[in-house]
Amino acid sequence: MSSHIIKFDLCDHVMVSADQDKIGSVITNLISNAVKYSPKGKDVEIKCEVVDHWAQVSVKDKGIGLKPADQDKVFDRYYRVESSNTQHISGFGIGLYLSAEIVHRHEGEIWVKSESGHGSTFYFSLPLYEKEK
Ligand SMILES: Nc1ncnc2c1ncn2[C@@H]1O[C@H](COP(=O)(O)OP(=O)(O)OP(=O)(O)O)[C@@H](O)[C@H]1O
Ligand SMILES: [Mg+2]
């Protein structure tokens, strides 16, 4: 049963040096959160782009969003936002913590931009693999 419309905007061939399974789990985590924290029928947009020397992936939803104070904390272990919107949504509060650990161990970065009530975009970037000249 499909609940959300997933749109992809992928980049051409880019190379990164990474553990494919682990980075796959980061992407899965971000998509599952986008679906979990946005109403049925909304779009989720997944985008890959090259920004300077980084491969940047973003997952954008039109869901409940995050207040500025929560945006700083969602990557902490066990942190879950407590509100009337989220009280019936189950989870352990570790998906983003693990994602951040994985990305940081690849010398990458992970962050979020969000507007409460309008949606969130989670980003991560990994250094491009550039052959030595
Ligand atoms: N796309 C999103 N939109 C709004 N809030 C989000 C989004 N993604 C995460 N959050 C908030 O950040 C918290 C932490 O997310 P995280 O993925 O680490 O844990 P979880 O989804 O609660 O549980 P799980 O460990 O099963 O993933 C969530 O509980 C939720 O409050
Ligand atoms: Mg999660």
JSON list of C-alpha atoms and ligand atoms in Angstrom, two decimals:
[
{"chain": "A", "resi": 1, "resn": "MET", "atom": "CA", "xyz": [0.00, 0.00, 0.00]},
{"chain": "A", "resi": 2, "resn": "SER", "atom": "CA", "xyz": [1.49, 3.33, -0.96]},
{"chain": "A", "resi": 3, "resn": "SER", "atom": "CA", "xyz": [0.97, 6.31, 1.31]},
{"chain": "A", "resi": 4, "resn": "HIS", "atom": "CA", "xyz": [3.23, 9.02, -0.04]},
{"chain": "A", "resi": 5, "resn": "ILE", "atom": "CA", "xyz": [4.48, 10.19, -3.42]},
{"chain": "A", "resi": 6, "resn": "ILE", "atom": "CA", "xyz": [8.24, 9.76, -3.58]},
{"chain": "A", "resi": 7, "resn": "LYS", "atom": "CA", "xyz": [10.01, 11.90, -6.18]},
{"chain": "A", "resi": 8, "resn": "PHE", "atom": "CA", "xyz": [13.63, 11.49, -7.20]},
{"chain": "A", "resi": 9, "resn": "ASP", "atom": "CA", "xyz": [15.96, 14.07, -8.67]},
{"chain": "A", "resi": 10, "resn": "LEU", "atom": "CA", "xyz": [19.22, 12.21, -8.98]},
{"chain": "A", "resi": 11, "resn": "CYS", "atom": "CA", "xyz": [22.60, 13.39, -10.22]},
{"chain": "A", "resi": 12, "resn": "ASP", "atom": "CA", "xyz": [24.79, 11.93, -12.92]},
{"chain": "A", "resi": 13, "resn": "HIS", "atom": "CA", "xyz": [27.56, 9.60, -12.05]},
{"chain": "A", "resi": 14, "resn": "VAL", "atom": "CA", "xyz": [29.43, 10.79, -8.92]},
{"chain": "A", "resi": 15, "resn": "MET", "atom": "CA", "xyz": [31.97, 8.87, -6.92]},
{"chain": "A", "resi": 16, "resn": "VAL", "atom": "CA", "xyz": [32.33, 8.77, -3.16]},
{"chain": "A", "resi": 17, "resn": "SER", "atom": "CA", "xyz": [34.36, 6.44, -1.01]},
{"chain": "A", "resi": 18, "resn": "ALA", "atom": "CA", "xyz": [31.78, 4.92, 1.32]},
{"chain": "A", "resi": 19, "resn": "ASP", "atom": "CA", "xyz": [30.24, 1.85, 2.89]},
{"chain": "A", "resi": 20, "resn": "GLN", "atom": "CA", "xyz": [27.27, 1.31, 0.58]},
{"chain": "A", "resi": 21, "resn": "ASP", "atom": "CA", "xyz": [25.13, -0.54, 3.15]},
{"chain": "A", "resi": 22, "resn": "LYS", "atom": "CA", "xyz": [25.70, 2.04, 5.87]},
{"chain": "A", "resi": 23, "resn": "ILE", "atom": "CA", "xyz": [25.00, 5.03, 3.63]},
{"chain": "A", "resi": 24, "resn": "GLY", "atom": "CA", "xyz": [21.98, 3.11, 2.33]},
{"chain": "A", "resi": 25, "resn": "SER", "atom": "CA", "xyz": [20.71, 2.88, 5.89]},
{"chain": "A", "resi": 26, "resn": "VAL", "atom": "CA", "xyz": [21.14, 6.64, 6.35]},
{"chain": "A", "resi": 27, "resn": "ILE", "atom": "CA", "xyz": [18.99, 7.25, 3.25]},
{"chain": "A", "resi": 28, "resn": "THR", "atom": "CA", "xyz": [16.41, 4.69, 4.43]},
{"chain": "A", "resi": 29, "resn": "ASN", "atom": "CA", "xyz": [16.25, 6.38, 7.85]},
{"chain": "A", "resi": 30, "resn": "LEU", "atom": "CA", "xyz": [15.68, 9.81, 6.35]},
{"chain": "A", "resi": 31, "resn": "ILE", "atom": "CA", "xyz": [13.00, 8.57, 3.96]},
{"chain": "A", "resi": 32, "resn": "SER", "atom": "CA", "xyz": [11.23, 6.60, 6.68]},
{"chain": "A", "resi": 33, "resn": "ASN", "atom": "CA", "xyz": [11.19, 9.68, 8.93]},
{"chain": "A", "resi": 34, "resn": "ALA", "atom": "CA", "xyz": [9.86, 11.83, 6.07]},
{"chain": "A", "resi": 35, "resn": "VAL", "atom": "CA", "xyz": [7.00, 9.36, 5.62]},
{"chain": "A", "resi": 36, "resn": "LYS", "atom": "CA", "xyz": [6.45, 8.92, 9.36]},
{"chain": "A", "resi": 37, "resn": "TYR", "atom": "CA", "xyz": [6.28, 12.61, 10.19]},
{"chain": "A", "resi": 38, "resn": "SER", "atom": "CA", "xyz": [4.14, 13.81, 7.29]},
{"chain": "A", "resi": 39, "resn": "PRO", "atom": "CA", "xyz": [0.50, 13.17, 6.44]},
{"chain": "A", "resi": 40, "resn": "LYS", "atom": "CA", "xyz": [-0.50, 10.53, 3.93]},
{"chain": "A", "resi": 41, "resn": "GLY", "atom": "CA", "xyz": [-0.58, 11.66, 0.33]},
{"chain": "A", "resi": 42, "resn": "LYS", "atom": "CA", "xyz": [2.18, 14.28, 0.71]},
{"chain": "A", "resi": 43, "resn": "ASP", "atom": "CA", "xyz": [5.26, 14.37, -1.52]},
{"chain": "A", "resi": 44, "resn": "VAL", "atom": "CA", "xyz": [8.71, 13.34, -0.39]},
{"chain": "A", "resi": 45, "resn": "GLU", "atom": "CA", "xyz": [11.52, 14.60, -2.62]},
{"chain": "A", "resi": 46, "resn": "ILE", "atom": "CA", "xyz": [14.91, 12.95, -2.73]},
{"chain": "A", "resi": 47, "resn": "LYS", "atom": "CA", "xyz": [17.64, 14.87, -4.44]},
{"chain": "A", "resi": 48, "resn": "CYS", "atom": "CA", "xyz": [21.31, 14.36, -5.12]},
{"chain": "A", "resi": 49, "resn": "GLU", "atom": "CA", "xyz": [23.53, 17.22, -6.24]},
{"chain": "A", "resi": 50, "resn": "VAL", "atom": "CA", "xyz": [27.20, 18.07, -6.40]},
{"chain": "A", "resi": 51, "resn": "VAL", "atom": "CA", "xyz": [28.03, 21.14, -4.31]},
{"chain": "A", "resi": 52, "resn": "ASP", "atom": "CA", "xyz": [31.68, 22.21, -4.46]},
{"chain": "A", "resi": 53, "resn": "HIS", "atom": "CA", "xyz": [33.63, 19.09, -3.48]},
{"chain": "A", "resi": 54, "resn": "TRP", "atom": "CA", "xyz": [30.67, 17.34, -1.89]},
{"chain": "A", "resi": 55, "resn": "ALA", "atom": "CA", "xyz": [27.98, 14.93, -2.99]},
{"chain": "A", "resi": 56, "resn": "GLN", "atom": "CA", "xyz": [24.90, 16.29, -1.25]},
{"chain": "A", "resi": 57, "resn": "VAL", "atom": "CA", "xyz": [21.72, 14.26, -0.70]},
{"chain": "A", "resi": 58, "resn": "SER", "atom": "CA", "xyz": [18.52, 15.82, 0.59]},
{"chain": "A", "resi": 59, "resn": "VAL", "atom": "CA", "xyz": [15.19, 14.37, 1.68]},
{"chain": "A", "resi": 60, "resn": "LYS", "atom": "CA", "xyz": [12.41, 16.93, 1.77]},
{"chain": "A", "resi": 61, "resn": "ASP", "atom": "CA", "xyz": [8.97, 16.43, 3.27]},
{"chain": "A", "resi": 62, "resn": "LYS", "atom": "CA", "xyz": [5.87, 18.54, 3.74]},
{"chain": "A", "resi": 63, "resn": "GLY", "atom": "CA", "xyz": [5.13, 17.23, 7.19]},
{"chain": "A", "resi": 64, "resn": "ILE", "atom": "CA", "xyz": [4.92, 18.49, 10.74]},
{"chain": "A", "resi": 65, "resn": "GLY", "atom": "CA", "xyz": [8.33, 20.18, 10.70]},
{"chain": "A", "resi": 66, "resn": "LEU", "atom": "CA", "xyz": [10.55, 20.99, 13.65]},
{"chain": "A", "resi": 67, "resn": "LYS", "atom": "CA", "xyz": [10.85, 24.02, 15.90]},
{"chain": "A", "resi": 68, "resn": "PRO", "atom": "CA", "xyz": [14.30, 25.67, 15.95]},
{"chain": "A", "resi": 69, "resn": "ALA", "atom": "CA", "xyz": [15.04, 24.35, 19.47]},
{"chain": "A", "resi": 70, "resn": "ASP", "atom": "CA", "xyz": [14.32, 20.76, 18.36]},
{"chain": "A", "resi": 71, "resn": "GLN", "atom": "CA", "xyz": [16.37, 21.07, 15.15]},
{"chain": "A", "resi": 72, "resn": "ASP", "atom": "CA", "xyz": [19.54, 21.23, 17.27]},
{"chain": "A", "resi": 73, "resn": "LYS", "atom": "CA", "xyz": [18.63, 18.14, 19.27]},
{"chain": "A", "resi": 74, "resn": "VAL", "atom": "CA", "xyz": [17.17, 15.59, 16.85]},
{"chain": "A", "resi": 75, "resn": "PHE", "atom": "CA", "xyz": [20.61, 14.08, 16.17]},
{"chain": "A", "resi": 76, "resn": "ASP", "atom": "CA", "xyz": [21.10, 13.35, 19.90]},
{"chain": "A", "resi": 77, "resn": "ARG", "atom": "CA", "xyz": [20.69, 9.76, 21.02]},
{"chain": "A", "resi": 78, "resn": "TYR", "atom": "CA", "xyz": [17.14, 8.94, 22.23]},
{"chain": "A", "resi": 79, "resn": "TYR", "atom": "CA", "xyz": [15.86, 12.46, 21.55]},
{"chain": "A", "resi": 80, "resn": "ARG", "atom": "CA", "xyz": [12.25, 12.51, 20.39]},
{"chain": "A", "resi": 81, "resn": "VAL", "atom": "CA", "xyz": [10.04, 15.57, 20.06]},
{"chain": "A", "resi": 82, "resn": "GLU", "atom": "CA", "xyz": [7.12, 15.38, 22.46]},
{"chain": "A", "resi": 83, "resn": "SER", "atom": "CA", "xyz": [3.98, 17.02, 21.14]},
{"chain": "A", "resi": 84, "resn": "SER", "atom": "CA", "xyz": [0.38, 16.19, 20.41]},
{"chain": "A", "resi": 85, "resn": "ASN", "atom": "CA", "xyz": [1.46, 15.53, 16.78]},
{"chain": "A", "resi": 86, "resn": "THR", "atom": "CA", "xyz": [4.03, 12.94, 17.70]},
{"chain": "A", "resi": 87, "resn": "GLN", "atom": "CA", "xyz": [2.61, 11.20, 20.77]},
{"chain": "A", "resi": 88, "resn": "HIS", "atom": "CA", "xyz": [1.01, 8.42, 18.69]},
{"chain": "A", "resi": 89, "resn": "ILE", "atom": "CA", "xyz": [4.07, 7.86, 16.49]},
{"chain": "A", "resi": 90, "resn": "SER", "atom": "CA", "xyz": [6.37, 5.22, 17.86]},
{"chain": "A", "resi": 91, "resn": "GLY", "atom": "CA", "xyz": [10.14, 5.17, 17.66]},
{"chain": "A", "resi": 92, "resn": "PHE", "atom": "CA", "xyz": [13.33, 4.86, 19.68]},
{"chain": "A", "resi": 93, "resn": "GLY", "atom": "CA", "xyz": [14.95, 8.17, 18.87]},
{"chain": "A", "resi": 94, "resn": "ILE", "atom": "CA", "xyz": [18.08, 6.56, 17.47]},
{"chain": "A", "resi": 95, "resn": "GLY", "atom": "CA", "xyz": [17.62, 6.70, 13.68]},
{"chain": "A", "resi": 96, "resn": "LEU", "atom": "CA", "xyz": [19.09, 10.18, 13.29]},
{"chain": "A", "resi": 97, "resn": "TYR", "atom": "CA", "xyz": [21.76, 9.60, 15.94]},
{"chain": "A", "resi": 98, "resn": "LEU", "atom": "CA", "xyz": [23.00, 6.53, 14.05]},
{"chain": "A", "resi": 99, "resn": "SER", "atom": "CA", "xyz": [22.75, 8.36, 10.73]},
{"chain": "A", "resi": 100, "resn": "ALA", "atom": "CA", "xyz": [24.89, 11.19, 12.10]},
{"chain": "A", "resi": 101, "resn": "GLU", "atom": "CA", "xyz": [27.48, 8.72, 13.45]},
{"chain": "A", "resi": 102, "resn": "ILE", "atom": "CA", "xyz": [27.71, 7.01, 10.05]},
{"chain": "A", "resi": 103, "resn": "VAL", "atom": "CA", "xyz": [27.98, 10.27, 8.11]},
{"chain": "A", "resi": 104, "resn": "HIS", "atom": "CA", "xyz": [30.59, 11.72, 10.49]},
{"chain": "A", "resi": 105, "resn": "ARG", "atom": "CA", "xyz": [32.70, 8.56, 10.20]},
{"chain": "A", "resi": 106, "resn": "HIS", "atom": "CA", "xyz": [32.71, 9.18, 6.43]},
{"chain": "A", "resi": 107, "resn": "GLU", "atom": "CA", "xyz": [33.99, 12.72, 7.09]},
{"chain": "A", "resi": 108, "resn": "GLY", "atom": "CA", "xyz": [30.65, 14.05, 5.95]},
{"chain": "A", "resi": 109, "resn": "GLU", "atom": "CA", "xyz": [28.10, 16.41, 7.41]},
{"chain": "A", "resi": 110, "resn": "ILE", "atom": "CA", "xyz": [24.41, 16.08, 8.26]},
{"chain": "A", "resi": 111, "resn": "TRP", "atom": "CA", "xyz": [21.95, 18.84, 9.06]},
{"chain": "A", "resi": 112, "resn": "VAL", "atom": "CA", "xyz": [18.31, 19.89, 8.86]},
{"chain": "A", "resi": 113, "resn": "LYS", "atom": "CA", "xyz": [16.36, 22.93, 7.72]},
{"chain": "A", "resi": 114, "resn": "SER", "atom": "CA", "xyz": [12.77, 23.04, 8.79]},
{"chain": "A", "resi": 115, "resn": "GLU", "atom": "CA", "xyz": [9.77, 25.20, 9.41]},
{"chain": "A", "resi": 116, "resn": "SER", "atom": "CA", "xyz": [7.39, 24.00, 12.08]},
{"chain": "A", "resi": 117, "resn": "GLY", "atom": "CA", "xyz": [4.06, 23.02, 10.52]},
{"chain": "A", "resi": 118, "resn": "HIS", "atom": "CA", "xyz": [5.37, 23.17, 6.95]},
{"chain": "A", "resi": 119, "resn": "GLY", "atom": "CA", "xyz": [7.99, 20.47, 6.57]},
{"chain": "A", "resi": 120, "resn": "SER", "atom": "CA", "xyz": [11.62, 19.55, 6.89]},
{"chain": "A", "resi": 121, "resn": "THR", "atom": "CA", "xyz": [14.57, 18.95, 4.63]},
{"chain": "A", "resi": 122, "resn": "PHE", "atom": "CA", "xyz": [17.34, 16.73, 5.94]},
{"chain": "A", "resi": 123, "resn": "TYR", "atom": "CA", "xyz": [20.69, 16.94, 4.16]},
{"chain": "A", "resi": 124, "resn": "PHE", "atom": "CA", "xyz": [23.89, 15.00, 4.27]},
{"chain": "A", "resi": 125, "resn": "SER", "atom": "CA", "xyz": [27.02, 15.40, 2.27]},
{"chain": "A", "resi": 126, "resn": "LEU", "atom": "CA", "xyz": [30.02, 13.21, 1.60]},
{"chain": "A", "resi": 127, "resn": "PRO", "atom": "CA", "xyz": [33.37, 14.31, 0.19]},
{"chain": "A", "resi": 128, "resn": "LEU", "atom": "CA", "xyz": [33.64, 13.50, -3.53]},
{"chain": "A", "resi": 129, "resn": "TYR", "atom": "CA", "xyz": [36.21, 10.88, -4.41]},
{"chain": "A", "resi": 130, "resn": "GLU", "atom": "CA", "xyz": [38.76, 12.72, -6.49]},
{"chain": "A", "resi": 131, "resn": "LYS", "atom": "CA", "xyz": [41.57, 10.77, -8.09]},
{"chain": "A", "resi": 132, "resn": "GLU", "atom": "CA", "xyz": [45.00, 12.08, -7.26]},
{"chain": "A", "resi": 133, "resn": "LYS", "atom": "CA", "xyz": [46.62, 13.79, -10.22]},
{"chain": "B", "resi": 1, "resn": "LIG", "atom": "N1", "xyz": [11.17, 14.43, 8.91]},
{"chain": "B", "resi": 1, "resn": "LIG", "atom": "C1", "xyz": [10.87, 14.79, 10.17]},
{"chain": "B", "resi": 1, "resn": "LIG", "atom": "N2", "xyz": [9.90, 15.71, 10.43]},
{"chain": "B", "resi": 1, "resn": "LIG", "atom": "C2", "xyz": [9.61, 16.08, 11.70]},
{"chain": "B", "resi": 1, "resn": "LIG", "atom": "N3", "xyz": [10.22, 15.56, 12.80]},
{"chain": "B", "resi": 1, "resn": "LIG", "atom": "C3", "xyz": [11.19, 14.65, 12.59]},
{"chain": "B", "resi": 1, "resn": "LIG", "atom": "C4", "xyz": [11.57, 14.21, 11.29]},
{"chain": "B", "resi": 1, "resn": "LIG", "atom": "N4", "xyz": [12.55, 13.30, 11.42]},
{"chain": "B", "resi": 1, "resn": "LIG", "atom": "C5", "xyz": [12.78, 13.19, 12.73]},
{"chain": "B", "resi": 1, "resn": "LIG", "atom": "N5", "xyz": [11.97, 13.98, 13.45]},
{"chain": "B", "resi": 1, "resn": "LIG", "atom": "C6", "xyz": [11.95, 14.15, 14.93]},
{"chain": "B", "resi": 1, "resn": "LIG", "atom": "O1", "xyz": [13.23, 13.78, 15.42]},
{"chain": "B", "resi": 1, "resn": "LIG", "atom": "C7", "xyz": [13.11, 12.73, 16.37]},
{"chain": "B", "resi": 1, "resn": "LIG", "atom": "C8", "xyz": [14.32, 11.81, 16.24]},
{"chain": "B", "resi": 1, "resn": "LIG", "atom": "O2", "xyz": [14.26, 11.10, 14.99]},
{"chain": "B", "resi": 1, "resn": "LIG", "atom": "P1", "xyz": [14.85, 9.62, 14.91]},
{"chain": "B", "resi": 1, "resn": "LIG", "atom": "O3", "xyz": [14.71, 9.13, 13.53]},
{"chain": "B", "resi": 1, "resn": "LIG", "atom": "O4", "xyz": [16.21, 9.66, 15.52]},
{"chain": "B", "resi": 1, "resn": "LIG", "atom": "O5", "xyz": [13.95, 8.79, 15.92]},
{"chain": "B", "resi": 1, "resn": "LIG", "atom": "P2", "xyz": [12.50, 8.16, 15.75]},
{"chain": "B", "resi": 1, "resn": "LIG", "atom": "O6", "xyz": [11.99, 8.30, 14.34]},
{"chain": "B", "resi": 1, "resn": "LIG", "atom": "O7", "xyz": [11.68, 8.73, 16.85]},
{"chain": "B", "resi": 1, "resn": "LIG", "atom": "O8", "xyz": [12.76, 6.63, 16.11]},
{"chain": "B", "resi": 1, "resn": "LIG", "atom": "P3", "xyz": [13.66, 5.56, 15.31]},
{"chain": "B", "resi": 1, "resn": "LIG", "atom": "O9", "xyz": [14.83, 5.30, 16.21]},
{"chain": "B", "resi": 1, "resn": "LIG", "atom": "O10", "xyz": [12.75, 4.40, 15.17]},
{"chain": "B", "resi": 1, "resn": "LIG", "atom": "O11", "xyz": [14.07, 6.18, 14.00]},
{"chain": "B", "resi": 1, "resn": "LIG", "atom": "C9", "xyz": [11.77, 12.07, 16.07]},
{"chain": "B", "resi": 1, "resn": "LIG", "atom": "O12", "xyz": [11.25, 11.45, 17.21]},
{"chain": "B", "resi": 1, "resn": "LIG", "atom": "C10", "xyz": [10.92, 13.24, 15.61]},
{"chain": "B", "resi": 1, "resn": "LIG", "atom": "O13", "xyz": [10.42, 13.92, 16.73]},
{"chain": "B", "resi": 2, "resn": "MG", "atom": "MG", "xyz": [13.33, 7.66, 12.76]}
]
